Amino acid sequence: MKVFLIRHGSTAGNLEHRYVGTTDEELTPEAVQELRLVRGRYPVPELVLVSPLKRCRQTADILFPEAEKIALPGLRECDFGEFEYRNYQELQGNEDYQRWIDSGGTMAFPGGESREEFIERCSLAFWEGCRQAAEKGCASAAFVVHGGTIMAVLDRYSAPHKDYFDWQVKNAQGFSGEIPEAVADRSSLQIGKLFPLPRETDATGIEEQFVMKKNKKLRCGYTTGSCAAAAAKAAAEMLLTGRVCRWADLMTPKGVPLHLPVLEQRISENEAVCAVRKYAGDDPDATDGILVYAAARRICGEEDKGALGEPCTAAAGMQTGGRVLLDGGIGVGRVTKPGLEQPVGAAAINRVPREMIIREAEAVCEAYEYSGRLKITISVPAGVEIAKKTFNPHIGIMGGISILGTSGIVVPMSEEALIASIRVEMRQKYENGEDYLLITPGNYGADFIRRRELSRALDAENSMKCSNYVGETLDMAAELGVKGILFVAHIGKFIKVSGGVMNTHSAHADCRAELIAAQAMRCGGAPGKRDAAEMMEIARRLLGTNTTEEAVGILKEENLLEGTMAEVLDRIHFHLQKRCQGAFETEVILFSNQYGYLGETEGAEEMMEKIIEQNDRLHAAQKMPEETEKG
């Protein structure tokens, strides 16, 4: 069985050279980022045994997110007693410390453990961990522990033997070794074939890729598409050469060359499989850390068909090069509705990643003069669960995630990626027959739709979100030929649209109080309503508000709410129509979380009916094939 002994990442105490034993401190933020960056260089164990202290559990979760983990108390760091969380400078002049130094570190720590007690405890826990791994039938196990724990275990079990201090190791480093498959008792256990981890220290090419956001340097990452292409290249090379591939070189569409570590390599007579671990940089990406697998297999005859049983052509939904057929396996979603980049039945691997994967596999075939055909299957085992937390099921991608990426590089908090996702969902809805769209900026809108009582309720589950990108949403709808949009929006977002602001993020504009005050002045200052002094005082109060909810409260108190909202809605409608140049209808329902319904544009009720009738018609059309099949 292969065993990996890995020290946890750095803590604040480690950086200050303190004796960190029983103190349960966390990793530093910098250590977390460094671990995420290098985790693709560590082998993937079947079982992880971990010290119960936070720094080890955090490290294990970062390095091996998919592995089963078992905490063993005996693996914790040494009890340093009176020296705990003190460093050399603080202990200078301490007589007990000097005696411990003079003993060569063999004397027990005052109030703590002796070296022999510590070695015995750790070696017993290591034996127990190996026993549990063997009982589970594991071929590999990782021990994510402390520097002292590694020294203790290897002092007892290393072969050839080296002494305690010979096994000192830096944070986030360790050793790989092997133990016999069957060991009768602890006294005969030995760890052989020891070498340092991680073995490779080459740069991946992403280390110096950053973007600046609000004067902060954010790391870039690489996409699932890049991972899939790199894994496909490595798998094809392993299949055609019979040699294990540890790194895969890849040129991304963005022009950034990547040198990615390859994991989980397996080669059989007719198939090779490997994986590349995703790194998302500083982007809050649900797929960060997942393993993206590629299997390369020689195919012929009946196997030379797509997922739909048709010949391997792009028209059948299976993109192919001269020699390469591409498909998706477990954890890669299947397209179930028209309107997406791939046809119904195809794997949800977007166009650019498909082209990257096929290009890399084709290049390997060319390099090794292989004239037969290859089938590349991309799988993401973790994708089954991750997909449940995404919009994939909503837009008709079932069973897994999409393999994405237009540039091959993940740009942190990329507006382009968010806008692209809105475009995909809108196109899918339009292609499925939705000429009239129900759109909300966020979750508040969908919640309001669910709560509002209508004679025939709108379906909140059929709405789509535009986030802050009102202008881009209108542009996309015009390009597609949409006939109408009904926006159901919180006043805090859409008050900005009344001033012609088409990106409602506060970083672009925060003129909510000014716009509410302006619309209130238009309404309340009309002839026969309020005098100038009264309106100036109301405007002053409105300009002093921190939230639109507070401003709505003032308008309600002053009996100006209905009139002001009529002004607001009129202005919103004007600017929406100006942006789309009258290409389609735009209607709006406004609400407040505290005060509820605030008003709607003149044609909102009619558009609601159009949306309800449209959705009823589409729902009936979907049911007809099901009923025919049952009949």
XYZ file of C-alpha atoms in Angstrom:
631
model
C 0.000 0.000 0.000
C 1.240 3.476 -0.830
C 1.327 5.900 2.092
C 1.762 9.662 2.012
C 2.888 11.629 5.070
C 2.084 15.325 4.570
C 2.624 18.214 6.953
C -0.139 20.815 7.236
C 0.156 24.303 5.736
C 1.588 27.268 7.638
C -0.046 28.853 10.662
C 0.767 32.182 12.292
C 2.683 30.340 15.013
C 4.735 28.423 12.450
C 5.767 31.651 10.768
C 6.887 33.051 14.136
C 8.844 29.821 14.831
C 6.757 28.986 17.879
C 6.288 25.558 19.443
C 2.755 24.943 18.150
C 1.512 21.716 19.717
C -1.853 21.665 21.454
C -2.774 25.184 20.258
C -5.568 24.666 17.746
C -4.902 27.480 15.297
C -5.998 27.744 11.683
C -3.980 28.067 8.516
C -3.053 31.553 7.376
C -4.999 32.885 4.359
C -1.745 32.814 2.379
C -1.222 29.148 3.248
C -4.725 28.303 2.054
C -4.009 29.925 -1.312
C -0.629 28.194 -1.675
C -2.141 24.798 -0.883
C -4.869 25.343 -3.481
C -2.265 26.268 -6.067
C -0.045 23.185 -5.522
C -2.648 20.554 -4.659
C -2.677 19.198 -8.204
C 0.854 17.902 -7.601
C -0.158 15.531 -4.806
C -1.275 11.952 -5.529
C -4.956 11.209 -4.891
C -5.334 8.776 -1.945
C -8.309 6.502 -1.380
C -8.389 7.328 2.338
C -7.098 10.270 4.379
C -6.120 9.870 8.028
C -5.847 13.219 9.738
C -4.907 14.805 13.049
C -8.023 16.260 14.683
C -6.465 19.746 14.947
C -7.839 22.449 12.630
C -4.655 23.085 10.678
C -4.505 19.451 9.564
C -8.214 19.113 8.815
C -8.120 22.295 6.722
C -5.091 21.070 4.791
C -6.702 17.686 4.118
C -9.911 19.305 2.859
C -7.971 21.546 0.480
C -5.590 18.922 -0.883
C -8.049 16.040 -1.122
C -11.631 17.391 -1.244
C -13.077 14.164 -2.684
C -11.406 11.658 -0.324
C -12.910 9.980 2.761
C -11.321 11.366 5.943
C -10.874 9.805 9.381
C -9.507 11.784 12.351
C -7.199 9.872 14.726
C -6.420 11.635 18.052
C -3.072 9.851 18.321
C -1.770 11.731 15.274
C -1.860 15.146 16.997
C 1.332 17.153 17.541
C 3.566 16.792 20.585
C 2.467 18.328 23.888
C 5.159 20.956 24.473
C 4.008 21.630 28.029
C 5.391 24.899 29.427
C 7.032 25.722 26.083
C 3.699 25.726 24.213
C 3.333 28.620 21.743
C 6.618 30.197 22.780
C 9.619 30.641 20.515
C 13.374 30.588 20.913
C 13.639 34.311 21.664
C 10.981 34.137 24.382
C 12.627 31.093 25.975
C 16.153 32.512 26.127
C 17.409 32.454 29.684
C 14.852 29.796 30.697
C 16.809 27.128 32.635
C 14.366 24.330 31.756
C 14.679 25.212 28.099
C 18.471 25.181 28.267
C 18.433 21.734 29.938
C 16.131 20.458 27.193
C 18.512 21.831 24.529
C 21.500 20.275 26.263
C 19.741 16.866 26.270
C 19.564 16.936 22.475
C 15.763 17.149 22.694
C 15.464 13.765 24.444
C 14.336 15.116 27.809
C 10.587 15.449 28.370
C 9.113 18.902 27.911
C 8.300 20.389 31.337
C 4.633 19.569 31.870
C 4.509 17.858 28.453
C 5.590 14.700 26.611
C 8.970 13.066 26.224
C 10.211 12.175 22.766
C 9.766 8.448 23.425
C 6.191 8.939 24.648
C 5.438 11.025 21.575
C 6.997 8.515 19.144
C 5.078 5.653 20.727
C 1.757 7.506 20.545
C 2.224 8.574 16.912
C 3.530 5.227 15.684
C 0.587 3.425 17.309
C -1.876 5.834 15.636
C -0.102 5.377 12.283
C -0.384 1.602 12.633
C -4.092 1.979 13.416
C -4.580 4.180 10.339
C -2.814 1.637 8.112
C -4.949 -1.131 9.563
C -8.176 0.781 8.822
C -7.012 1.506 5.277
C -6.184 -2.177 4.719
C -9.590 -3.264 6.054
C -11.245 -0.958 3.517
C -9.156 -2.480 0.742
C -7.367 0.800 -0.012
C -4.299 0.787 -2.220
C -3.235 4.215 -0.932
C -3.665 6.346 2.184
C -2.536 9.852 3.104
C -1.695 10.989 6.630
C -2.152 14.766 6.899
C -0.458 15.538 10.157
C 2.165 17.658 11.931
C 5.892 17.984 11.346
C 6.608 16.284 14.675
C 4.205 13.442 13.877
C 6.038 12.722 10.610
C 9.391 12.734 12.426
C 8.032 10.356 15.069
C 6.508 7.886 12.577
C 9.579 7.760 10.341
C 11.980 7.458 13.273
C 10.096 4.271 14.182
C 9.251 2.768 10.772
C 11.599 4.145 8.065
C 13.576 1.652 5.998
C 16.459 2.250 5.727
C 16.270 3.814 9.173
C 17.099 7.451 9.829
C 16.862 9.275 13.148
C 14.128 11.612 14.391
C 15.614 14.947 13.312
C 16.592 13.599 9.874
C 12.897 13.681 8.942
C 12.228 17.388 9.492
C 9.956 18.747 6.786
C 8.586 22.172 5.843
C 4.913 23.095 5.850
C 2.838 21.571 3.019
C 5.587 19.067 2.228
C 6.120 15.451 3.183
C 7.059 11.992 2.013
C 5.688 9.151 -0.075
C 6.471 5.539 0.789
C 5.213 1.984 0.634
C 4.325 -0.616 3.254
C 3.743 -4.350 2.678
C 0.171 -5.379 1.882
C -0.005 -7.713 4.867
C 1.872 -7.023 8.104
C 1.214 -9.355 11.007
C 2.095 -6.937 13.803
C 3.382 -3.452 14.437
C 6.899 -4.531 15.286
C 7.500 -5.774 11.739
C 6.049 -2.705 9.973
C 8.427 -0.805 7.713
C 7.978 2.103 5.311
C 10.198 1.717 2.276
C 10.799 3.517 -1.040
C 10.594 6.893 0.664
C 10.899 10.074 -1.388
C 9.865 13.730 -0.851
C 6.408 15.106 -1.692
C 5.433 16.846 -3.824
C 7.920 15.329 -6.275
C 7.559 17.976 -8.947
C 8.107 21.668 -8.335
C 7.614 22.961 -11.890
C 5.468 26.063 -12.335
C 2.049 25.518 -13.919
C 2.085 28.818 -15.806
C -0.810 30.316 -13.848
C 1.260 31.583 -10.900
C 1.853 35.046 -12.348
C -1.605 35.522 -13.886
C -3.481 38.201 -11.914
C -6.139 40.846 -12.367
C -6.582 44.011 -10.304
C -9.979 44.613 -8.699
C -10.389 47.642 -6.450
C -6.614 47.864 -5.945
C -6.480 44.208 -4.933
C -4.442 41.589 -6.768
C -6.606 38.534 -7.549
C -5.238 35.227 -8.845
C -6.489 33.769 -12.105
C -7.148 30.049 -12.533
C -7.797 27.602 -15.344
C -11.165 26.360 -16.565
C -12.733 22.908 -16.556
C -12.222 23.056 -20.317
C -8.459 23.459 -19.880
C -8.413 20.605 -17.353
C -10.327 18.364 -19.757
C -8.055 19.222 -22.691
C -4.892 18.619 -20.652
C -6.229 15.322 -19.297
C -7.288 14.225 -22.801
C -3.830 14.993 -24.163
C -2.139 13.037 -21.373
C -4.542 10.084 -21.653
C -4.020 9.857 -25.417
C -0.255 9.979 -24.988
C -0.318 7.273 -22.307
C -2.486 5.039 -24.495
C -0.247 5.364 -27.546
C 3.101 5.120 -25.721
C 2.297 2.889 -22.751
C 4.152 5.342 -20.492
C 2.742 7.258 -17.515
C 2.394 10.981 -18.183
C 2.986 13.285 -15.215
C 2.559 16.697 -16.880
C 0.540 18.017 -19.808
C 1.423 21.174 -21.728
C -1.438 23.212 -23.137
C -1.783 26.524 -24.979
C -5.029 28.211 -23.964
C -7.134 30.316 -26.364
C -6.132 33.338 -24.281
C -2.486 32.686 -25.218
C -1.410 31.625 -21.717
C 0.653 28.396 -21.821
C -0.149 25.915 -19.039
C 1.999 23.102 -17.655
C -0.496 21.075 -15.608
C 0.222 18.122 -13.293
C -1.538 14.879 -14.209
C -3.017 12.545 -11.580
C -4.730 9.159 -11.272
C -2.877 7.631 -14.229
C -4.063 4.152 -15.252
C -3.092 2.284 -18.419
C -4.578 -0.942 -19.774
C -4.217 -2.632 -23.157
C -6.877 -0.588 -24.898
C -7.532 2.384 -22.601
C -5.698 5.031 -20.582
C -7.255 7.251 -17.897
C -5.942 10.238 -15.994
C -7.150 13.408 -14.275
C -6.256 17.063 -13.836
C -7.355 18.997 -10.753
C -9.230 22.274 -11.314
C -7.796 25.501 -9.909
C -10.106 28.539 -9.929
C -7.736 31.134 -8.486
C -9.599 33.759 -6.465
C -12.871 33.192 -8.315
C -15.701 31.846 -6.102
C -16.144 28.769 -8.299
C -18.092 25.699 -7.145
C -15.868 23.474 -9.288
C -12.598 24.563 -7.650
C -10.524 21.525 -6.643
C -12.532 18.903 -8.529
C -10.839 16.195 -10.575
C -11.576 16.286 -14.302
C -10.912 12.861 -15.863
C -10.258 11.882 -19.458
C -10.288 8.322 -20.787
C -8.701 7.585 -24.171
C -9.728 4.366 -25.912
C -9.135 2.852 -29.338
C -12.461 2.348 -31.135
C -13.718 0.604 -34.223
C -16.898 -0.818 -35.790
C -20.064 -0.388 -33.726
C -18.181 1.632 -31.110
C -17.521 4.268 -33.769
C -20.855 5.963 -33.020
C -22.043 8.896 -31.000
C -24.144 8.885 -27.855
C -27.291 8.859 -30.000
C -26.222 5.716 -31.890
C -25.511 7.733 -35.020
C -22.275 8.032 -36.995
C -19.709 10.303 -35.381
C -20.502 13.673 -36.869
C -20.965 17.109 -35.394
C -24.569 16.995 -36.612
C -25.238 14.020 -34.372
C -24.171 16.142 -31.419
C -20.792 14.442 -31.097
C -17.981 16.639 -32.296
C -15.172 14.754 -33.943
C -11.888 15.451 -35.600
C -10.359 13.213 -38.236
C -9.566 10.560 -35.657
C -11.178 11.690 -32.394
C -14.679 11.140 -31.017
C -15.590 13.111 -27.902
C -18.242 12.227 -25.330
C -19.107 12.905 -21.711
C -19.189 10.396 -18.878
C -20.304 10.509 -15.246
C -20.721 14.001 -13.837
C -20.819 15.713 -17.246
C -24.359 16.872 -17.944
C -26.532 15.888 -20.906
C -28.463 18.468 -22.902
C -32.211 17.785 -22.636
C -33.669 20.988 -24.124
C -32.949 22.796 -27.408
C -31.386 26.239 -27.486
C -28.000 25.460 -25.923
C -24.628 25.266 -27.677
C -24.941 21.509 -28.114
C -27.946 19.576 -29.494
C -30.327 17.556 -27.328
C -28.680 14.316 -26.213
C -25.112 15.606 -26.467
C -22.698 15.987 -23.584
C -22.642 19.505 -22.132
C -19.133 20.277 -23.332
C -19.135 23.746 -24.810
C -17.721 24.586 -28.217
C -14.322 26.009 -27.223
C -13.461 23.193 -24.775
C -14.591 20.649 -27.412
C -12.254 22.190 -29.940
C -9.392 22.260 -27.400
C -9.885 18.609 -26.402
C -10.101 17.345 -29.978
C -7.148 19.477 -31.086
C -4.887 18.154 -28.308
C -5.886 14.513 -28.890
C -5.453 14.901 -32.661
C -1.973 16.373 -32.118
C -0.958 13.340 -30.051
C -2.229 10.972 -32.767
C -0.203 12.917 -35.339
C 2.931 12.947 -33.178
C 2.863 9.163 -32.693
C 1.682 8.395 -36.246
C -1.497 6.731 -35.068
C -3.930 6.295 -37.963
C -6.798 4.652 -36.060
C -9.603 6.354 -34.143
C -9.750 7.421 -30.497
C -12.708 7.987 -28.230
C -12.121 10.580 -25.514
C -14.588 10.488 -22.624
C -14.565 13.355 -20.137
C -15.865 12.584 -16.629
C -16.221 14.627 -13.446
C -17.414 12.342 -10.607
C -17.962 15.299 -8.257
C -20.060 16.998 -10.945
C -23.199 15.003 -10.122
C -23.581 16.726 -6.738
C -22.178 20.100 -7.797
C -24.706 20.352 -10.651
C -27.582 20.247 -8.157
C -26.387 23.627 -6.820
C -26.193 25.265 -10.257
C -28.684 26.494 -12.858
C -27.964 23.502 -15.103
C -31.190 21.586 -14.355
C -33.142 24.821 -14.847
C -31.840 25.296 -18.391
C -32.048 21.655 -19.406
C -28.630 20.186 -18.573
C -29.172 17.087 -16.456
C -26.912 14.747 -14.534
C -23.811 16.872 -14.155
C -21.925 20.072 -14.801
C -20.989 21.734 -18.074
C -17.401 21.739 -19.290
C -16.853 25.438 -19.817
C -14.362 28.072 -20.846
C -13.928 30.417 -23.765
C -10.385 31.550 -22.957
C -9.101 28.568 -20.968
C -8.363 30.922 -18.068
C -10.622 31.747 -15.102
C -10.700 35.489 -14.458
C -11.825 36.236 -10.875
C -15.324 37.666 -10.599
C -15.530 38.030 -14.345
C -18.460 40.116 -15.603
C -18.021 38.468 -18.989
C -18.727 35.039 -17.494
C -21.879 36.245 -15.731
C -23.198 37.947 -18.850
C -22.408 34.837 -20.903
C -24.455 32.699 -18.490
C -27.417 35.094 -18.861
C -27.098 34.836 -22.638
C -27.103 31.011 -22.504
C -30.255 30.877 -20.392
C -32.086 33.488 -22.475
C -31.225 31.756 -25.724
C -32.374 28.418 -24.336
C -35.728 29.912 -23.279
C -36.226 31.630 -26.622
C -35.350 28.488 -28.611
C -37.900 26.585 -26.532
C -40.674 28.938 -27.576
C -40.627 31.660 -24.912
C -41.152 34.901 -26.835
C -42.136 36.709 -23.619
C -39.692 36.503 -20.727
C -40.179 36.950 -16.993
C -36.962 38.443 -15.581
C -35.859 39.452 -12.082
C -32.548 41.032 -11.031
C -32.178 38.511 -8.186
C -33.802 36.280 -5.595
C -35.967 39.042 -4.121
C -37.935 39.239 -7.361
C -38.589 35.493 -7.503
C -39.669 35.523 -3.841
C -42.090 38.402 -4.504
C -43.636 36.530 -7.458
C -44.224 33.505 -5.234
C -45.897 35.613 -2.527
C -48.059 37.837 -4.719
C -51.684 36.726 -5.147
C -52.868 36.818 -8.770
C -55.993 35.367 -10.333
C -53.644 33.155 -12.338
C -50.201 33.227 -10.761
C -46.956 33.721 -12.626
C -44.517 30.835 -12.285
C -41.508 32.091 -10.307
C -39.606 28.939 -11.189
C -39.812 29.897 -14.858
C -38.228 33.320 -14.324
C -34.608 34.103 -15.117
C -32.187 36.461 -13.386
C -30.336 39.329 -15.014
C -28.343 40.384 -11.928
C -27.145 43.991 -12.388
C -26.914 43.702 -16.178
C -30.160 45.336 -17.296
C -28.679 46.939 -20.406
C -26.907 43.795 -21.593
C -30.103 41.805 -21.010
C -32.059 44.169 -23.252
C -29.350 43.987 -25.925
C -29.420 40.169 -25.929
C -33.213 40.106 -26.164
C -33.127 42.451 -29.151
C -30.538 40.265 -30.911
C -32.618 37.114 -30.393
C -35.940 38.629 -31.441
C -37.734 38.408 -28.090
C -41.188 39.992 -28.194
C -41.416 41.224 -24.620
C -39.868 41.279 -21.141
C -41.674 41.680 -17.830
C -39.237 42.806 -15.146
C -40.258 42.139 -11.533
C -37.779 44.231 -9.588
C -37.004 45.623 -6.150
C -37.152 49.412 -5.984
C -33.541 49.511 -4.780
C -32.287 48.154 -8.103
C -34.699 49.679 -10.585
C -34.824 53.197 -9.138
C -31.442 53.557 -10.869
C -32.982 52.547 -14.209
C -35.343 55.530 -13.837
C -32.238 57.662 -14.313
C -30.991 55.712 -17.317
C -28.465 53.646 -15.311
C -28.344 50.238 -17.012
C -25.837 48.514 -14.700
C -27.348 48.663 -11.225
C -24.245 47.615 -9.270
C -23.246 50.213 -6.673
C -19.751 50.330 -8.200
C -21.285 51.890 -11.346
C -23.755 54.286 -9.749
C -25.424 54.867 -6.400
C -27.973 57.604 -7.034
C -30.970 55.983 -5.358
C -31.794 58.797 -2.919
C -31.247 61.481 -5.546
C -33.549 59.775 -8.064
C -36.321 59.111 -5.539
C -36.123 62.729 -4.407
C -36.252 63.937 -8.021
C -39.318 61.819 -8.880
C -41.027 62.877 -5.636
C -40.425 66.535 -6.545
C -41.985 65.962 -9.976
C -45.004 64.345 -8.368
C -45.508 66.456 -5.233
C -44.456 69.739 -6.723
C -47.149 69.662 -9.397
C -49.660 72.581 -9.378
C -52.229 72.252 -6.616
C -50.228 69.755 -4.558
C -47.446 70.829 -2.136
C -45.797 74.196 -1.830
C -42.106 74.592 -2.549
C -41.047 74.786 1.113
C -42.833 71.529 1.985
C -41.339 69.707 -0.981
C -37.865 71.015 -0.221
C -38.124 69.590 3.306
C -39.376 66.207 1.999
C -36.585 66.149 -0.586
C -34.053 66.906 2.164
C -35.339 63.950 4.203
C -35.263 61.655 1.162
C -31.700 62.682 0.332
C -30.698 61.772 3.885
C -31.931 58.180 3.656
C -29.531 55.236 3.555
C -31.897 52.744 1.907
C -34.763 52.820 -0.558
C -36.948 51.048 2.021
C -36.456 54.057 4.315
C -37.275 56.421 1.456
C -40.457 54.489 0.583
C -41.509 54.832 4.225
C -41.183 58.619 4.029
C -43.181 58.739 0.785
C -45.915 56.622 2.336
C -45.998 58.846 5.432
C -46.276 61.960 3.240
C -48.980 60.398 1.025
C -46.685 60.702 -1.995
C -45.951 57.013 -2.609
C -48.474 56.279 -5.349
C -47.711 59.416 -7.342
C -43.938 59.065 -6.996
C -44.003 55.433 -8.098
C -46.058 56.419 -11.147
C -43.313 58.903 -12.034
C -40.597 56.314 -11.359
C -42.299 53.684 -13.524
C -42.863 56.138 -16.346
C -39.158 57.036 -16.341
C -38.081 53.377 -16.130
C -40.268 52.479 -19.103
C -38.837 55.388 -21.104
C -35.217 54.334 -20.507
C -35.873 50.628 -21.152
C -37.487 51.482 -24.485
C -34.689 53.888 -25.312
C -32.083 51.163 -24.734
C -33.856 48.521 -26.850
C -34.937 51.178 -29.407
C -38.530 49.953 -29.287
C -37.564 46.524 -30.640
C -39.881 44.772 -28.156
C -42.253 45.456 -25.270
C -40.861 46.179 -21.801
C -43.055 46.234 -18.699
C -42.182 46.469 -14.991
C -43.639 45.556 -11.603
C -41.928 47.281 -8.672
C -41.971 46.115 -5.056
C -40.384 46.762 -1.685
C -39.478 44.053 0.802
C -41.064 46.029 3.634
C -44.048 47.624 1.872
C -44.773 45.045 -0.825
C -46.299 45.970 -4.186
C -45.455 49.534 -5.266
C -46.828 49.740 -8.779
C -46.535 48.602 -12.374
C -46.272 50.008 -15.868
C -49.410 50.385 -17.959
C -49.000 47.174 -19.950
C -47.727 44.933 -17.159
C -51.045 43.158 -16.551
C -51.463 42.364 -20.245
C -47.922 41.014 -20.488
C -48.518 38.832 -17.416
C -51.414 37.240 -19.248
C -49.260 36.694 -22.348
C -46.574 34.978 -20.279
C -49.095 32.774 -18.458
C -50.819 31.754 -21.721
C -47.469 31.114 -23.388
C -46.250 28.914 -20.557
C -49.529 27.006 -20.388
C -49.252 26.338 -24.128
C -45.625 25.169 -23.851
C -46.429 22.996 -20.858
C -49.305 21.339 -22.732
C -47.066 20.733 -25.760
C -44.473 19.058 -23.534
C -47.106 16.803 -21.981
C -48.518 15.593 -25.303
C -45.543 13.355 -26.240
C -45.557 11.873 -22.726
C -49.259 11.034 -22.916
C -48.860 9.631 -26.446
C -46.010 7.420 -25.240
C -48.097 6.186 -22.293
C -51.037 5.499 -24.589
